[in-house]
Coordinates of C-alpha atoms and ligand atoms in Angstrom, one line a residue:
Chain A
M1 CA 19.6 -2.4 -16.9
I2 CA 20.2 -1.2 -13.4
V3 CA 23.7 -0.7 -12.3
Y4 CA 24.9 0.0 -8.7
E5 CA 28.3 1.5 -8.8
N6 CA 30.2 1.6 -5.5
V7 CA 27.0 2.6 -3.7
S8 CA 27.2 3.4 0.0
K9 CA 24.6 4.7 2.5
K10 CA 25.1 5.9 6.0
Y11 CA 22.7 6.7 8.8
N12 CA 24.4 8.8 11.4
D13 CA 27.8 7.5 10.6
V14 CA 26.7 3.9 10.6
T15 CA 27.2 2.3 7.2
V16 CA 24.2 0.3 6.2
V17 CA 25.0 -0.2 2.5
D18 CA 28.7 -0.7 2.0
N19 CA 30.3 -0.1 -1.4
L20 CA 27.7 -2.1 -3.3
N21 CA 28.2 -3.2 -6.8
L22 CA 25.4 -5.0 -8.6
T23 CA 24.0 -5.2 -12.1
I24 CA 20.5 -6.1 -12.8
N25 CA 19.5 -7.1 -16.3
D26 CA 16.3 -6.1 -18.1
G27 CA 13.6 -8.6 -17.5
E28 CA 15.4 -10.3 -14.7
F29 CA 13.7 -11.3 -11.4
V30 CA 16.2 -10.5 -8.7
V31 CA 15.4 -11.3 -5.1
L32 CA 17.3 -9.6 -2.3
I33 CA 17.5 -11.7 0.8
G34 CA 19.4 -11.6 4.0
P35 CA 19.1 -11.2 7.8
S36 CA 17.0 -8.4 9.2
G37 CA 18.7 -5.0 9.1
C38 CA 21.3 -6.0 6.4
G39 CA 20.2 -3.2 4.2
K40 CA 17.8 -4.8 1.7
T41 CA 15.1 -2.1 2.0
T42 CA 17.7 0.6 1.9
T43 CA 19.2 -0.9 -1.3
L44 CA 15.8 -1.2 -2.9
K45 CA 14.6 2.3 -2.0
M46 CA 17.7 4.0 -3.4
I47 CA 16.5 3.0 -6.9
N48 CA 13.4 5.2 -6.7
R49 CA 15.2 7.7 -4.6
L50 CA 13.1 7.3 -1.5
N51 CA 16.5 6.9 0.1
K52 CA 19.4 9.2 -0.7
I53 CA 22.6 7.7 -1.9
N54 CA 25.6 9.0 0.1
E55 CA 28.3 7.7 -2.2
G56 CA 28.5 6.1 -5.6
N57 CA 25.9 6.1 -8.3
I58 CA 23.0 4.1 -9.6
Y59 CA 22.3 4.0 -13.3
I60 CA 19.1 3.0 -15.1
D61 CA 19.8 2.3 -18.7
N62 CA 23.0 4.2 -18.5
Q63 CA 21.4 7.3 -17.0
N64 CA 22.4 8.4 -13.6
I65 CA 19.2 8.5 -11.5
L66 CA 20.3 11.7 -9.9
D67 CA 20.0 13.4 -13.3
V68 CA 16.3 12.6 -13.4
D69 CA 13.6 14.4 -11.5
A70 CA 12.7 12.2 -8.5
V71 CA 9.0 12.5 -9.1
E72 CA 9.4 11.6 -12.8
L73 CA 11.6 8.7 -11.9
R74 CA 9.1 7.2 -9.4
R75 CA 6.3 7.3 -11.9
K76 CA 8.3 5.0 -14.1
I77 CA 9.1 2.6 -11.3
G78 CA 6.4 0.4 -9.7
Y79 CA 6.6 0.1 -6.0
V80 CA 4.9 -2.4 -3.7
I81 CA 5.4 -2.4 0.1
Q82 CA 4.7 -4.9 2.8
Q83 CA 2.1 -2.6 4.5
I84 CA 0.3 -2.5 1.2
G85 CA -0.4 1.2 1.6
L86 CA -3.5 1.5 -0.5
F87 CA -5.2 4.9 -0.2
P88 CA -8.2 4.3 2.0
N89 CA -10.1 7.3 0.7
M90 CA -10.0 6.1 -2.9
T91 CA -11.9 3.3 -4.6
I92 CA -10.0 0.3 -6.0
E93 CA -10.3 1.8 -9.4
E94 CA -8.8 5.1 -8.2
N95 CA -6.1 3.3 -6.4
I96 CA -5.0 1.3 -9.4
S97 CA -5.1 4.2 -11.7
V98 CA -3.2 6.6 -9.4
V99 CA 0.0 6.7 -11.5
P100 CA -1.7 6.8 -14.9
R101 CA -3.8 9.7 -13.6
L102 CA -0.7 11.5 -12.4
L103 CA 0.7 10.9 -15.9
K104 CA -2.5 12.5 -17.3
W105 CA -3.8 9.5 -19.2
S106 CA -7.2 10.0 -20.6
K107 CA -10.2 8.8 -18.6
E108 CA -11.1 6.0 -21.0
K109 CA -7.5 4.8 -21.2
C110 CA -7.3 4.7 -17.3
K111 CA -10.6 2.8 -17.1
Q112 CA -9.6 0.3 -19.7
R113 CA -6.3 -0.3 -18.0
V114 CA -8.0 -0.9 -14.7
H115 CA -10.3 -3.4 -16.4
E116 CA -7.4 -5.2 -17.9
L117 CA -5.4 -5.4 -14.7
L118 CA -8.3 -6.6 -12.6
E119 CA -9.0 -9.2 -15.2
M120 CA -5.4 -10.4 -14.9
V121 CA -5.8 -11.3 -11.2
N122 CA -9.4 -12.7 -11.7
M123 CA -11.1 -9.9 -9.8
P124 CA -13.9 -8.8 -12.1
Y125 CA -14.1 -5.1 -12.7
E126 CA -17.9 -4.9 -12.1
E127 CA -17.5 -6.5 -8.7
N128 CA -14.4 -4.8 -7.4
A129 CA -13.7 -1.5 -9.1
K130 CA -16.0 0.6 -6.9
K131 CA -15.1 -1.0 -3.6
Y132 CA -12.8 0.6 -1.1
P133 CA -9.7 -1.0 0.2
N134 CA -11.3 -1.8 3.6
E135 CA -13.9 -3.9 1.8
L136 CA -11.3 -6.4 0.6
S137 CA -9.4 -9.2 2.2
G138 CA -5.7 -8.8 2.9
G139 CA -4.7 -10.9 0.0
Q140 CA -7.0 -9.0 -2.4
Q141 CA -5.6 -5.7 -1.1
Q142 CA -2.1 -6.7 -1.9
R143 CA -3.2 -7.9 -5.3
I144 CA -4.4 -4.3 -5.8
G145 CA -1.1 -3.1 -4.4
V146 CA 0.7 -5.1 -7.1
L147 CA -1.7 -3.8 -9.8
R148 CA -1.2 -0.2 -8.7
A149 CA 2.5 -0.7 -9.3
L150 CA 2.0 -2.3 -12.7
A151 CA -0.6 0.2 -13.9
A152 CA 1.5 2.7 -15.9
E153 CA 3.5 -0.2 -17.4
P154 CA 6.8 0.7 -15.7
P155 CA 9.8 -1.3 -16.9
I156 CA 10.9 -1.8 -13.3
I157 CA 8.9 -3.1 -10.3
L158 CA 10.3 -2.9 -6.8
M159 CA 8.7 -5.0 -4.1
D160 CA 9.6 -4.9 -0.4
E161 CA 8.4 -8.0 1.4
P162 CA 5.0 -7.6 -0.3
F163 CA 3.6 -10.9 1.0
G164 CA 5.3 -10.9 4.4
A165 CA 2.0 -10.2 6.3
L166 CA -0.2 -12.7 4.4
D167 CA -1.2 -16.2 5.5
P168 CA 0.8 -19.0 3.9
I169 CA -1.9 -20.1 1.4
T170 CA -2.6 -16.5 0.2
R171 CA 1.1 -15.9 0.0
D172 CA 1.6 -19.0 -2.1
A173 CA -1.1 -18.0 -4.5
L174 CA 0.2 -14.4 -4.8
Q175 CA 3.8 -15.7 -5.5
D176 CA 2.4 -17.8 -8.3
E177 CA 0.6 -14.8 -9.7
V178 CA 3.6 -12.6 -9.5
K179 CA 5.8 -15.2 -11.1
A180 CA 3.2 -15.6 -13.9
L181 CA 3.0 -11.8 -14.3
H182 CA 6.8 -11.7 -14.6
K183 CA 6.8 -14.4 -17.3
K184 CA 4.1 -12.6 -19.2
L185 CA 5.3 -9.0 -18.9
H186 CA 9.0 -9.3 -19.1
K187 CA 9.6 -6.5 -16.7
T188 CA 12.5 -6.2 -14.3
F189 CA 11.4 -7.2 -10.8
I190 CA 13.5 -6.5 -7.7
F191 CA 11.9 -8.3 -4.8
V192 CA 13.0 -8.2 -1.1
T193 CA 12.3 -11.0 1.2
H194 CA 13.8 -12.9 4.1
D195 CA 12.1 -16.1 3.2
M196 CA 14.4 -18.5 1.3
D197 CA 11.5 -20.5 0.1
E198 CA 10.0 -17.5 -1.5
A199 CA 13.3 -16.5 -3.0
V200 CA 13.9 -19.9 -4.5
K201 CA 10.4 -20.0 -5.9
L202 CA 10.5 -16.6 -7.6
A203 CA 14.1 -15.6 -8.4
D204 CA 16.1 -15.8 -11.6
R205 CA 18.9 -14.7 -9.4
I206 CA 19.2 -14.4 -5.6
V207 CA 21.3 -11.7 -4.1
F208 CA 22.3 -12.5 -0.6
M209 CA 23.2 -9.5 1.5
S210 CA 24.7 -9.2 4.9
K211 CA 25.8 -6.1 6.8
G212 CA 25.3 -3.9 3.7
K213 CA 27.4 -6.1 1.4
V214 CA 26.5 -8.7 -1.2
L215 CA 27.8 -12.1 -0.1
Q216 CA 26.6 -14.1 -3.1
A217 CA 24.6 -13.5 -6.2
A218 CA 23.6 -16.7 -7.9
T219 CA 20.7 -18.7 -9.3
P220 CA 18.6 -20.4 -6.6
E221 CA 20.0 -23.8 -7.6
E222 CA 23.6 -22.6 -7.2
M223 CA 22.9 -21.0 -3.9
L224 CA 21.1 -24.0 -2.5
N225 CA 23.9 -26.3 -3.7
K226 CA 26.9 -24.2 -3.1
P227 CA 26.3 -21.5 -0.5
E228 CA 29.5 -19.5 -0.6
D229 CA 29.4 -18.3 2.9
P230 CA 28.6 -19.9 6.3
I231 CA 26.0 -17.1 6.9
I232 CA 24.1 -18.2 3.8
R233 CA 24.2 -21.8 4.8
N234 CA 23.1 -20.7 8.2
F235 CA 20.3 -18.7 6.8
M236 CA 19.0 -21.8 4.9
G237 CA 18.6 -23.5 8.3
K238 CA 22.1 -24.5 9.2
L239 CA 21.8 -27.5 6.9
S240 CA 22.3 -27.9 3.3
Y241 CA 19.8 -30.2 1.8
S242 CA 22.5 -32.3 0.1
R243 CA 23.4 -33.8 3.4
Y244 CA 20.0 -34.2 4.9
C245 CA 17.7 -35.3 2.2
N246 CA 19.4 -38.7 2.0
D247 CA 16.6 -40.5 3.7
L248 CA 13.9 -38.9 1.6
T249 CA 12.6 -40.5 -1.6
C250 CA 10.8 -38.9 -4.5
A251 CA 7.6 -40.2 -3.2
D252 CA 8.1 -38.1 -0.1
V253 CA 8.7 -34.8 -1.9
M254 CA 6.8 -35.0 -5.1
K255 CA 3.7 -33.0 -5.9
K256 CA 1.0 -35.6 -6.2
R257 CA -1.9 -33.6 -7.6
I258 CA -0.9 -33.6 -11.3
L259 CA -2.9 -33.2 -14.5
T260 CA -2.6 -35.9 -17.2
V261 CA -4.3 -36.2 -20.6
L262 CA -5.0 -39.3 -22.7
E263 CA -2.8 -39.6 -25.8
T264 CA -6.0 -39.7 -27.9
K265 CA -6.9 -36.1 -26.9
K266 CA -7.0 -33.6 -29.7
T267 CA -4.4 -31.0 -30.0
L268 CA -6.7 -28.0 -29.7
E269 CA -8.4 -29.4 -26.7
S270 CA -5.1 -29.9 -25.0
V271 CA -4.1 -26.4 -25.7
E272 CA -7.3 -25.1 -24.2
L273 CA -6.8 -27.2 -21.1
M274 CA -3.3 -26.0 -20.6
K275 CA -4.4 -22.4 -21.1
H276 CA -7.1 -22.9 -18.6
K277 CA -4.8 -24.3 -16.0
E278 CA -2.1 -21.8 -16.9
I279 CA 0.5 -24.4 -17.5
D280 CA 2.7 -24.8 -20.6
S281 CA 3.2 -28.5 -20.7
I282 CA 1.1 -31.5 -19.7
I283 CA 1.8 -35.2 -19.0
V284 CA 0.4 -37.7 -21.6
V285 CA -0.7 -41.2 -20.6
D286 CA -2.2 -44.1 -22.6
H287 CA -5.6 -45.7 -21.8
E288 CA -3.9 -47.9 -19.2
D289 CA -2.7 -44.8 -17.5
K290 CA 0.9 -45.6 -18.4
F291 CA 3.2 -42.6 -18.9
K292 CA 3.9 -41.8 -22.5
G293 CA 5.7 -38.5 -22.4
I294 CA 4.9 -34.9 -22.2
V295 CA 3.5 -32.4 -24.7
T296 CA 4.1 -28.7 -24.6
I297 CA 2.0 -25.8 -25.9
Q298 CA 4.9 -24.8 -28.0
N299 CA 5.2 -28.2 -29.6
I300 CA 1.6 -28.3 -30.5
R301 CA 1.8 -24.8 -32.0
E302 CA 4.8 -25.6 -34.0
H303 CA 4.1 -29.2 -35.1
G304 CA 0.5 -30.0 -34.3
K305 CA -2.2 -30.1 -36.9
A306 CA -5.8 -29.2 -36.1
G307 CA -8.0 -32.2 -35.4
E308 CA -5.1 -34.5 -34.9
T309 CA -4.5 -36.3 -31.6
I310 CA -1.4 -35.4 -29.5
S311 CA 0.2 -38.9 -29.6
R312 CA 2.4 -38.1 -32.6
I313 CA 3.9 -35.0 -31.1
T314 CA 4.3 -36.3 -27.6
E315 CA 7.8 -36.0 -26.5
S316 CA 8.6 -39.4 -25.0
N317 CA 12.3 -38.9 -24.5
V318 CA 12.0 -37.0 -21.2
D319 CA 13.8 -37.4 -17.9
T320 CA 11.9 -39.4 -15.3
V321 CA 12.7 -40.7 -11.9
S322 CA 11.0 -43.5 -9.9
V323 CA 9.1 -43.1 -6.7
S324 CA 11.9 -44.9 -4.9
T325 CA 14.7 -42.7 -6.3
N326 CA 16.5 -40.8 -3.6
A327 CA 15.2 -37.3 -3.4
K328 CA 18.7 -35.8 -3.4
D329 CA 19.5 -37.5 -6.7
A330 CA 16.3 -36.3 -8.2
F331 CA 17.1 -32.7 -7.1
D332 CA 20.6 -32.9 -8.6
K333 CA 19.1 -34.2 -11.8
L334 CA 16.6 -31.3 -11.8
I335 CA 19.3 -28.8 -11.4
E336 CA 21.6 -30.4 -14.0
T337 CA 19.0 -30.8 -16.7
N338 CA 17.5 -27.4 -16.1
V339 CA 14.0 -28.5 -16.8
D340 CA 10.9 -27.2 -15.1
Y341 CA 10.0 -30.5 -13.5
L342 CA 10.8 -34.2 -13.5
V343 CA 8.1 -36.8 -13.8
V344 CA 8.0 -39.4 -11.1
L345 CA 6.9 -42.9 -12.2
N346 CA 5.4 -45.7 -10.2
P347 CA 6.9 -49.2 -10.7
D348 CA 4.1 -50.0 -13.2
K349 CA 5.1 -46.9 -15.2
T350 CA 2.0 -44.9 -14.3
A351 CA 2.7 -41.2 -13.5
A352 CA 2.8 -40.7 -9.7
G353 CA 3.7 -37.0 -9.5
I354 CA 6.2 -34.4 -10.5
I355 CA 9.2 -32.8 -8.8
T356 CA 9.7 -29.0 -9.2
R357 CA 11.9 -26.4 -7.7
T358 CA 9.2 -25.8 -5.2
S359 CA 9.2 -29.4 -4.0
M360 CA 12.9 -28.9 -3.5
T361 CA 12.6 -26.0 -1.2
K362 CA 9.6 -27.6 0.6
A363 CA 11.7 -30.7 1.2
L364 CA 14.5 -28.6 2.5
A365 CA 12.2 -26.7 4.7
S366 CA 10.6 -29.8 6.1
V367 CA 14.0 -31.3 6.9
V368 CA 15.2 -28.1 8.5
W369 CA 12.1 -26.8 10.3
G370 CA 10.1 -30.0 10.6
D371 CA 7.2 -31.0 8.5
A372 CA 4.5 -28.3 8.5
E373 CA 1.9 -30.4 6.8
Chain B
M1 CA -45.2 35.0 31.3
T2 CA -46.2 32.6 28.6
P3 CA -43.9 31.9 25.7
F4 CA -46.5 33.6 23.4
K5 CA -46.5 36.7 25.4
F6 CA -42.7 36.7 25.5
L7 CA -42.5 36.4 21.7
E8 CA -45.2 39.1 21.3
I9 CA -43.1 41.5 23.3
Y10 CA -39.5 40.5 22.3
G11 CA -40.1 38.6 19.1
E12 CA -38.5 41.1 16.8
K13 CA -35.6 41.8 19.1
L14 CA -35.0 38.1 19.5
L15 CA -34.9 37.5 15.8
I16 CA -32.4 40.3 15.3
A17 CA -30.3 39.0 18.2
I18 CA -30.3 35.5 16.7
L19 CA -29.2 36.8 13.4
V20 CA -26.4 38.9 14.9
H21 CA -25.3 36.0 17.0
L22 CA -25.2 33.7 13.9
E23 CA -23.3 36.3 12.0
Y24 CA -20.6 36.4 14.7
V25 CA -20.4 32.6 14.7
F26 CA -20.2 32.2 11.0
V27 CA -17.7 35.0 10.4
S28 CA -15.4 34.0 13.2
V29 CA -15.6 30.3 12.6
G30 CA -15.0 30.9 8.9
I31 CA -12.0 33.1 9.5
G32 CA -10.7 30.8 12.2
F33 CA -11.1 27.7 10.0
I34 CA -9.1 29.1 7.1
I35 CA -6.3 30.4 9.3
A36 CA -6.3 27.1 11.3
L37 CA -6.2 25.0 8.2
I38 CA -3.2 26.8 6.8
L39 CA -1.4 27.0 10.1
G40 CA -2.1 23.3 10.8
I41 CA -0.7 22.3 7.4
L42 CA 2.4 24.4 7.9
L43 CA 2.9 23.1 11.4
S44 CA 2.6 19.5 10.1
R45 CA 5.5 20.2 7.8
T46 CA 7.8 21.4 10.5
P47 CA 7.6 18.9 13.4
K48 CA 10.5 20.5 15.3
I49 CA 8.8 23.9 15.6
S50 CA 5.4 22.3 16.2
K51 CA 6.7 20.5 19.2
I52 CA 7.1 23.9 20.9
I53 CA 4.2 25.7 19.4
I54 CA 1.4 23.2 19.9
P55 CA 1.7 23.1 23.7
V56 CA 1.9 27.0 23.8
I57 CA -1.3 27.1 21.9
G58 CA -2.8 24.7 24.4
V59 CA -2.0 27.1 27.2
F60 CA -3.4 30.1 25.3
Q61 CA -6.6 28.3 24.8
T62 CA -7.1 28.0 28.6
I63 CA -7.1 31.8 29.1
P64 CA -10.7 32.7 29.9
G65 CA -12.5 34.4 27.0
L66 CA -13.6 37.1 29.3
V67 CA -10.1 38.2 30.1
F68 CA -9.1 38.0 26.5
I69 CA -12.0 40.0 25.2
G70 CA -11.5 42.5 27.9
V71 CA -7.9 43.1 26.9
L72 CA -8.8 43.3 23.2
F73 CA -11.5 45.7 24.1
M74 CA -9.0 48.0 25.7
Y75 CA -6.9 48.1 22.6
L76 CA -9.4 48.0 19.8
G77 CA -12.4 49.7 21.4
M78 CA -16.0 48.8 21.3
K79 CA -16.3 47.6 17.8
P80 CA -17.7 44.4 16.2
I81 CA -14.2 43.7 14.9
T82 CA -13.1 43.2 18.5
V83 CA -15.6 40.5 19.0
I84 CA -14.8 38.9 15.6
I85 CA -11.1 38.9 16.3
A86 CA -11.5 37.4 19.8
L87 CA -13.9 34.7 18.6
S88 CA -11.9 33.9 15.5
I89 CA -8.8 33.2 17.7
Y90 CA -10.8 31.0 20.0
A91 CA -12.4 29.2 17.1
L92 CA -9.0 28.6 15.6
F93 CA -7.6 26.5 18.3
P94 CA -9.6 23.2 18.1
I95 CA -9.4 23.2 14.3
L96 CA -5.7 23.9 14.3
K97 CA -4.9 21.2 16.7
N98 CA -7.1 18.7 14.9
T99 CA -5.7 19.5 11.5
Y100 CA -2.2 19.1 12.8
T101 CA -2.8 15.8 14.6
G102 CA -5.0 14.6 11.8
I103 CA -2.3 15.1 9.2
L104 CA 0.4 13.6 11.5
S105 CA -1.7 10.5 12.2
V106 CA -1.9 9.6 8.5
D107 CA -0.3 6.2 8.2
E108 CA 3.4 6.4 7.3
S109 CA 3.0 3.5 4.9
V110 CA 0.3 5.3 2.9
K111 CA 2.5 8.4 2.6
E112 CA 5.4 6.3 1.5
A113 CA 3.2 4.6 -1.1
A114 CA 2.1 8.0 -2.3
R115 CA 5.7 9.2 -2.6
G116 CA 6.6 6.0 -4.3
C117 CA 3.9 6.4 -6.8
G118 CA 5.5 9.7 -7.8
M119 CA 3.2 12.2 -6.1
T120 CA 4.6 15.7 -5.5
N121 CA 4.4 17.0 -1.9
M122 CA 1.4 19.1 -2.9
Q123 CA -0.3 16.1 -4.4
I124 CA 0.4 14.0 -1.3
L125 CA -1.2 16.8 0.8
F126 CA -4.3 17.2 -1.2
K127 CA -4.9 13.7 -2.5
V128 CA -3.9 11.8 0.6
E129 CA -3.1 13.7 3.8
L130 CA -6.0 16.1 3.9
P131 CA -8.7 13.6 2.8
L132 CA -7.4 11.2 5.5
A133 CA -7.3 14.0 8.1
M134 CA -10.8 15.1 7.2
S135 CA -12.7 13.5 10.0
A136 CA -10.3 15.0 12.6
I137 CA -10.7 18.4 10.9
F138 CA -14.4 18.1 11.0
S139 CA -14.6 17.2 14.6
G140 CA -12.4 20.3 15.3
L141 CA -14.8 22.4 13.3
R142 CA -17.7 21.0 15.1
M143 CA -16.2 21.7 18.5
S144 CA -15.2 25.2 17.6
T145 CA -18.6 26.0 16.2
I146 CA -20.4 24.9 19.3
Y147 CA -17.9 26.7 21.6
T148 CA -18.2 29.9 19.5
V149 CA -22.0 29.9 19.9
S150 CA -21.6 30.1 23.6
W151 CA -18.6 32.5 23.5
A152 CA -20.4 34.8 21.3
V153 CA -22.6 35.6 24.3
L154 CA -19.7 37.6 25.5
A155 CA -20.2 40.1 22.7
A156 CA -23.0 41.6 24.7
M157 CA -20.6 42.3 27.5
I158 CA -19.2 45.1 25.5
G159 CA -22.6 46.1 24.2
L160 CA -22.5 44.5 20.8
G161 CA -25.7 42.6 20.7
G162 CA -26.4 38.9 20.0
L163 CA -28.3 36.6 22.3
G164 CA -25.9 37.7 25.1
E165 CA -27.9 40.9 25.4
F166 CA -30.9 39.0 26.6
I167 CA -28.9 37.1 29.1
Y168 CA -27.1 40.1 30.5
R169 CA -30.2 42.2 30.7
G170 CA -31.9 39.3 32.4
I171 CA -29.1 39.1 35.0
D172 CA -29.1 42.8 35.5
T173 CA -32.8 43.1 36.0
N174 CA -33.1 39.8 37.8
N175 CA -35.5 38.6 35.0
N176 CA -35.3 34.9 34.6
V177 CA -37.5 34.9 31.5
L178 CA -35.0 37.0 29.7
I179 CA -32.1 34.8 30.7
V180 CA -33.9 31.7 29.4
G181 CA -35.1 33.6 26.3
G182 CA -31.5 34.2 25.4
A183 CA -29.9 30.9 26.5
L184 CA -32.5 28.6 25.0
P185 CA -32.1 29.8 21.4
A186 CA -28.3 29.8 21.9
A187 CA -28.4 26.1 22.9
V188 CA -30.7 25.3 20.0
I189 CA -28.4 27.0 17.6
A190 CA -25.4 25.1 19.0
I191 CA -27.2 21.8 18.6
I192 CA -28.5 22.5 15.1
L193 CA -25.1 23.7 13.8
G194 CA -23.5 20.6 15.3
L195 CA -26.0 18.4 13.5
L196 CA -25.5 20.3 10.3
I197 CA -21.8 19.8 10.4
D198 CA -22.2 16.0 11.1
C199 CA -24.5 15.9 8.1
I200 CA -22.1 17.5 5.8
Q201 CA -19.3 15.3 7.1
K202 CA -21.3 12.2 6.4
K203 CA -22.1 13.4 2.9
I204 CA -18.6 14.0 1.9
T205 CA -16.8 11.2 3.6
P206 CA -16.1 8.3 1.2
R207 CA -17.3 4.9 2.2
G208 CA -13.8 3.7 2.5
L209 CA -13.2 6.0 5.5
K210 CA -16.3 5.2 7.4
G211 CA -15.9 2.9 10.4
G212 CA -17.9 -0.3 10.8
K213 CA -18.2 -2.1 7.5
Ligands
ATP401 N1 15.7 6.2 8.8 C1 16.7 5.5 9.4 N2 17.5 6.1 10.3 C2 18.5 5.4 10.9 N3 18.8 4.1 10.7 C3 18.1 3.5 9.7 C4 17.0 4.1 9.0 N4 16.5 3.2 8.2 C5 17.2 2.1 8.3 N5 18.1 2.2 9.3 C6 19.1 1.2 9.6 O1 19.7 0.7 8.5 C7 19.9 -0.6 8.5 C8 19.4 -1.3 7.3 O2 18.0 -1.1 7.3 P1 17.1 -1.8 6.2 O3 15.7 -1.3 6.4 O4 17.6 -1.5 4.8 O5 17.2 -3.3 6.5 P2 16.5 -4.6 5.9 O6 17.5 -5.5 5.4 O7 15.4 -4.1 5.0 O8 15.8 -5.2 7.2 P3 14.4 -6.0 7.4 O9 14.6 -7.3 6.9 O10 14.3 -6.0 8.9 O11 13.4 -5.1 6.7 C9 19.3 -1.1 9.8 O12 20.3 -1.4 10.8 C10 18.4 0.0 10.2 O13 18.4 0.1 11.6
MG402 MG1 13.2 -4.1 5.1

């Protein structure tokens, strides 16, 4: 747990972080967002003592960070920056294993860890370990930046606009990867961005800052729905989606490329498929392509029998919406029911697509900034 | 006089002169390099002081070697140490300047990443800053080696041998063959040492720091 207690920071008598109080729970994904210069980076860098605290205290697991040697502290906190900052004189392997080597891990253990981490982002060791940073693309470099932060298994990862300089497609892919890593590793992530889309996609909790203060700390849904301050509403594009998505239907905002399986599919095969696609549930249809329900990995694990088809354990009592449903209503339903996605059905009951949190922000963005696609 | 004839008469003397010359160059560049490296690192830690010192050093460097060696000669007398001190000081400047600017030009974000990883100041210096400043340091070393080869000619001015002896004697006696006989090997030495340093640099620079690819 990280606790900011009345923390203030001044630069030449200008207060940039103003009496900040914030508690971040273990395993939480917190995104700091706010206008440029509001003190996000400063707030972040006080945790690993790259920035000095002028007043107040920060505690990590009830220990004042000032009582820990700064160098020791930093080796236990992963840090990723926007400029990536890989060491150009070191190979990818050396870059990733920097902190483990500082911690004097054995050679074999370092190598094994590098192996494991590269595997995690689908960059095979044999192909990549001996390359130098300048031989990788920007997206690959930042993947390595993230791996370097993860290498010594720190319980806390700090990320300062890590994807800000990447193209939208790469950024999207890396966001997915980071989110997946968070799910898998259960570490505390503190992530700075000024992109609301990114914040909504990643955060368990968004902390909105302005002029060195926290204006609102809330789940993405809450913040989209009930921005507590005009500045926040302004930041989301002057408009709240609830008023402007009226003329959109689910067909406009849903994700159309979805994966379905026949109900006659065997349980094991379905698990393999989900694992391969890195999803934890899948839409089940009958031989006429009509929607039957969804099946989750967990469900199969708990109730499925080997060799059996998935039809018996398919959950049919799930929330669905129709293609003609108003998008706003669908979003409200998504927020209320707190499910990962809603299935959108055609009039003939075939599955047309799904609506996720991401579709929600995309819809919002397209209303506010015009449709990018 | 044919080259063969020249070598027949002066061969042994020339060989000794070359060795003496090389000795001056190696010793002074070696001393200069060590001092410059240490000073450059120290100066890079104290930007406020360096802002004053670096320009002063620049001015010093423009004082003609002849004047400098003359003054030193008056104080220290006609000893090899006089030559070594003078040459070391001259050799020091380009390396010092390049070490300093090389370290300062290391990307701020890389240094921040290093600190964020939990490197101590020493580790940042040795694992990040110096390796990244290496190409600048090498070009300083190269420059100062080549200069020192020609400055070492001045040693002969106070009667301490080296290839300068040929050149001065040549000038004194109006003997062009002697002048060329001293100048040509000096030029060749400068070129060879320059190439040698390039070679070493290429060998030790990791692929990630080489331009191009
Ligand atoms: N080293 C410094 N010296 C003086 N002022 C600084 C320094 N670093 C930051 N500031 C000021 O502190 C304020 C907060 O800076 P900070 O970098 O935390 O903002 P930020 O929210 O991260 O902004 P951005 O989104 O642009 O990165 C800014 O007004 C900035 O000008
Ligand atoms: Mg910032």
